[in-house]
PDB file of C-alpha atoms in Angstrom:
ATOM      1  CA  UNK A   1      93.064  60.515 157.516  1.00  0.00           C
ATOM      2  CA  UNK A   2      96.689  61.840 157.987  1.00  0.00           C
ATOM      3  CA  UNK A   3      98.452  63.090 154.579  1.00  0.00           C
ATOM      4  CA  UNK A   4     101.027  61.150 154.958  1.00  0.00           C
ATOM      5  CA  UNK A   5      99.140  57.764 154.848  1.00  0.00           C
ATOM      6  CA  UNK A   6      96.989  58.774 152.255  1.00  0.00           C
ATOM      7  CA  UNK A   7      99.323  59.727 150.109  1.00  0.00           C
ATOM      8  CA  UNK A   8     101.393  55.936 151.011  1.00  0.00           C
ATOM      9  CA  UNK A   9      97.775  53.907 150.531  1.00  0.00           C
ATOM     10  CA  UNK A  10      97.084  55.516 147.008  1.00  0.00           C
ATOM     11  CA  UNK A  11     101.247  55.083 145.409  1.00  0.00           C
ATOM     12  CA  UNK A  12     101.104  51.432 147.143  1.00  0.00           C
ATOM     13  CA  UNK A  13      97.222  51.073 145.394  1.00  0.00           C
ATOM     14  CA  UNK A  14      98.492  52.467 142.183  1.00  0.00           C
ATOM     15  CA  UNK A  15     101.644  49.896 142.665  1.00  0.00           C
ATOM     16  CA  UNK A  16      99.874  46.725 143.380  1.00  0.00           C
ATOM     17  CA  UNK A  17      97.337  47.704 139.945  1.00  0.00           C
ATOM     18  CA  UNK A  18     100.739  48.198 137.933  1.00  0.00           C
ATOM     19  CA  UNK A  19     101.629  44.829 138.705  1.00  0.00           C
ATOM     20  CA  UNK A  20      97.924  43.173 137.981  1.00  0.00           C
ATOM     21  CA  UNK A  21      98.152  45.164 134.964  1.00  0.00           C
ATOM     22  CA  UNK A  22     101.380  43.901 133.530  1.00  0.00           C
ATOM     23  CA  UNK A  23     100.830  40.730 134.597  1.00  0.00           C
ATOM     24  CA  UNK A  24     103.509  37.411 135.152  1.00  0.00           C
ATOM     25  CA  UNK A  25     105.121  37.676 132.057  1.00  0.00           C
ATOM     26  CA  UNK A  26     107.735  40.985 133.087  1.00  0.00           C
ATOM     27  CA  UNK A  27     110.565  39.167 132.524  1.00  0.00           C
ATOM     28  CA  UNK A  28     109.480  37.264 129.932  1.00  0.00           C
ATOM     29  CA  UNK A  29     108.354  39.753 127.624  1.00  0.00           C
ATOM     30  CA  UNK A  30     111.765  41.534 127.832  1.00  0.00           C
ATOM     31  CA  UNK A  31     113.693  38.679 126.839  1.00  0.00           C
ATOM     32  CA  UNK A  32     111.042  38.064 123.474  1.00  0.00           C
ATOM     33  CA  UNK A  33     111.839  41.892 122.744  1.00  0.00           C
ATOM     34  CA  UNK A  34     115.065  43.383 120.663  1.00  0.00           C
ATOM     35  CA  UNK A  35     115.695  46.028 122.789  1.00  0.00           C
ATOM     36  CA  UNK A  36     118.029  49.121 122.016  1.00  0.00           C
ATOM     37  CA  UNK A  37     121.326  50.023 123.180  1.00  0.00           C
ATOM     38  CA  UNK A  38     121.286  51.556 126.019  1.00  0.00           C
ATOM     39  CA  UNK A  39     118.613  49.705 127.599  1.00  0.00           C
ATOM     40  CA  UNK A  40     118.635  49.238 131.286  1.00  0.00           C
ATOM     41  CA  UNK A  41     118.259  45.616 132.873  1.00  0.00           C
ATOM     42  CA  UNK A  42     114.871  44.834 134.498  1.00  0.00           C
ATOM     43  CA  UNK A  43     116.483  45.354 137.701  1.00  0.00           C
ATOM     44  CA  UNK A  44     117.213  48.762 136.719  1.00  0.00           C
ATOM     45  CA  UNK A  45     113.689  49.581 135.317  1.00  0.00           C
ATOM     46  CA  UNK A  46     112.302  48.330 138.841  1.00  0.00           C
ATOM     47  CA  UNK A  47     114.308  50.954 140.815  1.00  0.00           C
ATOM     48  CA  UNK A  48     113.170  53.421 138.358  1.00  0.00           C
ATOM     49  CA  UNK A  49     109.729  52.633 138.772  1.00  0.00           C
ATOM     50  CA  UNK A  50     110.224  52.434 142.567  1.00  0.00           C
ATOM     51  CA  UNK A  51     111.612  56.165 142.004  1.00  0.00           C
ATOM     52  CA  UNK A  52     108.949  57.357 140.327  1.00  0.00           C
ATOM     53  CA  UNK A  53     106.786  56.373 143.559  1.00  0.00           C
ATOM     54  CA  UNK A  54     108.936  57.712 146.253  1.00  0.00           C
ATOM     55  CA  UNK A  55     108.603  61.061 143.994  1.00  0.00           C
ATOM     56  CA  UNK A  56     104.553  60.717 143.190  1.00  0.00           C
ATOM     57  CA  UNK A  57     104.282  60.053 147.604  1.00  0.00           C
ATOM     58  CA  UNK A  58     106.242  63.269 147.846  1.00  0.00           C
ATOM     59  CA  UNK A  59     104.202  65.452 145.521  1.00  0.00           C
ATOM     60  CA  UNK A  60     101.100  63.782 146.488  1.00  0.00           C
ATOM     61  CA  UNK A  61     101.875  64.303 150.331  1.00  0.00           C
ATOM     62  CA  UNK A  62     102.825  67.852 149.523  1.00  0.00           C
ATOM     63  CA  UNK A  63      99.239  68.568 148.109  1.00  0.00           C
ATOM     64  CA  UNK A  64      97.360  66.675 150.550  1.00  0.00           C
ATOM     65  CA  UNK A  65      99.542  68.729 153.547  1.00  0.00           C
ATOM     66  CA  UNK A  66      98.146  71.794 152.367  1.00  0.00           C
ATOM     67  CA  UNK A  67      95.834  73.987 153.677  1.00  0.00           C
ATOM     68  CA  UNK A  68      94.955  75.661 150.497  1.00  0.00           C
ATOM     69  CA  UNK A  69      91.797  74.408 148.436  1.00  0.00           C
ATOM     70  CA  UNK A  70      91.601  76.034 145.315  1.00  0.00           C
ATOM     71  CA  UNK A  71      90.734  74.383 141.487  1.00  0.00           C
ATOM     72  CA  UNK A  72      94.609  74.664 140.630  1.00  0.00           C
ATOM     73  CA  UNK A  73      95.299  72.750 143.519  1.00  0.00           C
ATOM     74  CA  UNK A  74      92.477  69.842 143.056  1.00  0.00           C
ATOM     75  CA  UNK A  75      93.430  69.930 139.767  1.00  0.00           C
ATOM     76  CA  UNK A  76      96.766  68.802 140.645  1.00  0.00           C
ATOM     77  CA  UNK A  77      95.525  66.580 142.785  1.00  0.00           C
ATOM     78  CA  UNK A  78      93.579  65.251 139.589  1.00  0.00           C
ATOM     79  CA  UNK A  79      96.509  64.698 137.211  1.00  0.00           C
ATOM     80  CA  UNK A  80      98.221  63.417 139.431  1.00  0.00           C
ATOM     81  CA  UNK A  81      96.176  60.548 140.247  1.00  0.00           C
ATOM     82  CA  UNK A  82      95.354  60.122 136.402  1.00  0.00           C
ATOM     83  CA  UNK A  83      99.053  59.878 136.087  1.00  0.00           C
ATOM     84  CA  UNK A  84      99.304  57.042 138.427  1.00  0.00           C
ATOM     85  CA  UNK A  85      96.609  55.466 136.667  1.00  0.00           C
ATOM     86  CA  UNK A  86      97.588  55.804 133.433  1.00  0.00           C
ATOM     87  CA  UNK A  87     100.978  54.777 134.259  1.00  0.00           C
ATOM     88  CA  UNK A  88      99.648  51.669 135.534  1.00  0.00           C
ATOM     89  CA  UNK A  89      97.897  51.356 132.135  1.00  0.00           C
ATOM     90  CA  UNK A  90     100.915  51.336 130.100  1.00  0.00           C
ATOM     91  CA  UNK A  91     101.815  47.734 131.385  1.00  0.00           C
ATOM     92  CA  UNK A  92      98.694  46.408 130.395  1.00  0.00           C
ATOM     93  CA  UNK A  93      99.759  47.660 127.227  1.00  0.00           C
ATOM     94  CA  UNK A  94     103.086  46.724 126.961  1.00  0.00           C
ATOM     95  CA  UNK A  95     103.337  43.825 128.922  1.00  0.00           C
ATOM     96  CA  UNK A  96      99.909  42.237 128.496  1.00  0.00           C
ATOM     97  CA  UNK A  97      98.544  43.236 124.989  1.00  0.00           C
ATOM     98  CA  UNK A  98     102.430  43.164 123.379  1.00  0.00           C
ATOM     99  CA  UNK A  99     101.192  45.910 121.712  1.00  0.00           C
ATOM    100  CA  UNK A 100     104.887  48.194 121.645  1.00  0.00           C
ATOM    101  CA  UNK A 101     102.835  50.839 118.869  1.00  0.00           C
ATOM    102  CA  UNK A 102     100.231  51.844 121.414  1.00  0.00           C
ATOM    103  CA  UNK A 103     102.941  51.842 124.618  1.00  0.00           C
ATOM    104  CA  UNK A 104     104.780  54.106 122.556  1.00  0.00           C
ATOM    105  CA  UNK A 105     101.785  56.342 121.428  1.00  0.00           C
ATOM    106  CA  UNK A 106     100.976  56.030 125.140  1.00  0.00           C
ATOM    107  CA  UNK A 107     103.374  58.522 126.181  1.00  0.00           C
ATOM    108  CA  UNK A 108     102.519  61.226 124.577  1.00  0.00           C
ATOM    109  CA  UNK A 109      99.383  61.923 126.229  1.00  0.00           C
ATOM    110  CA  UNK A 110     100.926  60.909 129.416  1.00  0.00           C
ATOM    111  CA  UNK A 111     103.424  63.915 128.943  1.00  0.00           C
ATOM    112  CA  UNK A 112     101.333  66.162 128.075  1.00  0.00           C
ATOM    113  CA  UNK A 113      99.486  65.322 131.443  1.00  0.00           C
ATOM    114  CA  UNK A 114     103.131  65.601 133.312  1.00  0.00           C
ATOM    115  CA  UNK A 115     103.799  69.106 131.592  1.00  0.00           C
ATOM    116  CA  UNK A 116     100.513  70.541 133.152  1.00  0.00           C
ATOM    117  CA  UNK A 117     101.067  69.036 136.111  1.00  0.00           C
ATOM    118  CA  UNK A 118     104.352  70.902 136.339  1.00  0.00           C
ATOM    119  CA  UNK A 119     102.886  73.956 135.255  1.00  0.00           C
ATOM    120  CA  UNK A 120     100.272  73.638 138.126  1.00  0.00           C
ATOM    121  CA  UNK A 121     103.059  72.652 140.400  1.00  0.00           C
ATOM    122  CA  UNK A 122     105.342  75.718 139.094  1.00  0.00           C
ATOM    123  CA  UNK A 123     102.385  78.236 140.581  1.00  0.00           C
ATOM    124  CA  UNK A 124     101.368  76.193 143.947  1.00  0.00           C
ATOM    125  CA  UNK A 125     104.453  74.227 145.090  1.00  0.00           C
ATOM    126  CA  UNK A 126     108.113  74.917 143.827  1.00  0.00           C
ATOM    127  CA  UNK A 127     109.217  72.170 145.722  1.00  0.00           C
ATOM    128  CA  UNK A 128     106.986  69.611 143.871  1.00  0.00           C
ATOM    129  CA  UNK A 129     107.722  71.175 140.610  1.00  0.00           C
ATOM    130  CA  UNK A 130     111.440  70.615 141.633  1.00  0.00           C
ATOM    131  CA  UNK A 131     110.450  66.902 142.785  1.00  0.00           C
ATOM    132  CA  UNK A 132     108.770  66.452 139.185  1.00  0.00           C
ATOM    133  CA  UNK A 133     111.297  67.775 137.050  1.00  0.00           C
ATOM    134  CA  UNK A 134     113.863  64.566 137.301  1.00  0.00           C
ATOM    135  CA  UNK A 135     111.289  62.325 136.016  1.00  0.00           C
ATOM    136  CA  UNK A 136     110.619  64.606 133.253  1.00  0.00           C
ATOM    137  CA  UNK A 137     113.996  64.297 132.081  1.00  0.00           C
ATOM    138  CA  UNK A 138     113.266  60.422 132.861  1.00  0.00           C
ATOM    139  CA  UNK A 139     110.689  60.561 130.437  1.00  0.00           C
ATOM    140  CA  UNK A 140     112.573  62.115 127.507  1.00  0.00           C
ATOM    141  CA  UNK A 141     114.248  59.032 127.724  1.00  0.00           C
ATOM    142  CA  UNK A 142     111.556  56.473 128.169  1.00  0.00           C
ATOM    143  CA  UNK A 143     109.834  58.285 124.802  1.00  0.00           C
ATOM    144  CA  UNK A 144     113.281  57.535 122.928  1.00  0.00           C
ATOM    145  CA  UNK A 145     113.757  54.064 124.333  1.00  0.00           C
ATOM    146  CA  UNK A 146     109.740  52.713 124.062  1.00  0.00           C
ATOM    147  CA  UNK A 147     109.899  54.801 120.204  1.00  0.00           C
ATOM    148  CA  UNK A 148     113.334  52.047 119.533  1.00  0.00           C
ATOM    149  CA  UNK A 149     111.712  49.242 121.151  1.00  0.00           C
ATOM    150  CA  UNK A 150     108.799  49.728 118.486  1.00  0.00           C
ATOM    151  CA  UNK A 151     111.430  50.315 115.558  1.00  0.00           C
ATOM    152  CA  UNK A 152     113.230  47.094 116.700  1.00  0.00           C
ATOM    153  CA  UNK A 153     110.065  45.084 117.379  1.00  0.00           C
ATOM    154  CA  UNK A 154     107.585  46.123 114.677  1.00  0.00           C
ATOM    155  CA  UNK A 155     105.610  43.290 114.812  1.00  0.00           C
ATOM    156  CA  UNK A 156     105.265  42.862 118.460  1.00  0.00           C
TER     157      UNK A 156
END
């Protein structure tokens, strides 16, 4: 199978089990939630998340284009298709178990998973690393905003 369409089946597979994950109540669950200054609207949060795929198609493309096999590269490979995964998994937290502790506690695993990844990236593909490093930033500030949606919402 072509790179290219690989790489589109698994970010629109790791999409549609985002969506089963978090379930109907998106929009819902926002508006039961004190959320903090700062906070984007859900429109804004769905662009961000549709970023975060056009950047995961990119990287993923990117490893599946190349002709060099080695454990660094299927290990980045790996993590990134954990990341996807466990990305998807922080709905189901979130939105489905209304459980903002563990969504928050969530990320820091996940990041650690993103740093290696860019590590890995930083030795095999520049250009990925480069592709990655926005949504690290990104996540600096998703840590911030899920750690005030927990402080605002401690019993949720």
């Amino acid at each position: 199978m072509r790179p290219a369409i690989l790489a589109l089946l698994i970010c629109a597979g790791a999409a549609v089990l985002e969506g089963v994950l978090a379930g109907r109540g998106v929009r819902a669950r926002f508006a039961e939630l004190r959320l903090p200054r700062f906070s984007p609207s859900l429109t804004i949060w769905f662009l961000i998340g549709g970023a975060y795929y056009i950047i995961s198609f990119a990287i993923l493309y990117r490893l599946l284009a190349t002709d060099q096999r080695s454990r660094s590269h299927t290990a980045a490979i790996i993590l990134l298709l954990v990341l996807m995964a466990v990305n998807a998994g922080w709905g189901f937290l979130f939105f489905r178990l209304k459980n903002v502790r563990a969504s928050f506690l969530a990320f820091l695993p996940y990041i650690a998973l993103t740093l290696a990844l860019l590590m890995i990236l930083i030795s095999k593909d520049r250009i990925s690393a480069l592709l990655l490093a926005p949504y690290l930033t990104y996540l600096g500030y998703a840590l911030w905003w899920a750690h005030r949606v927990w402080v605002l919402n401690p019993h949720s």
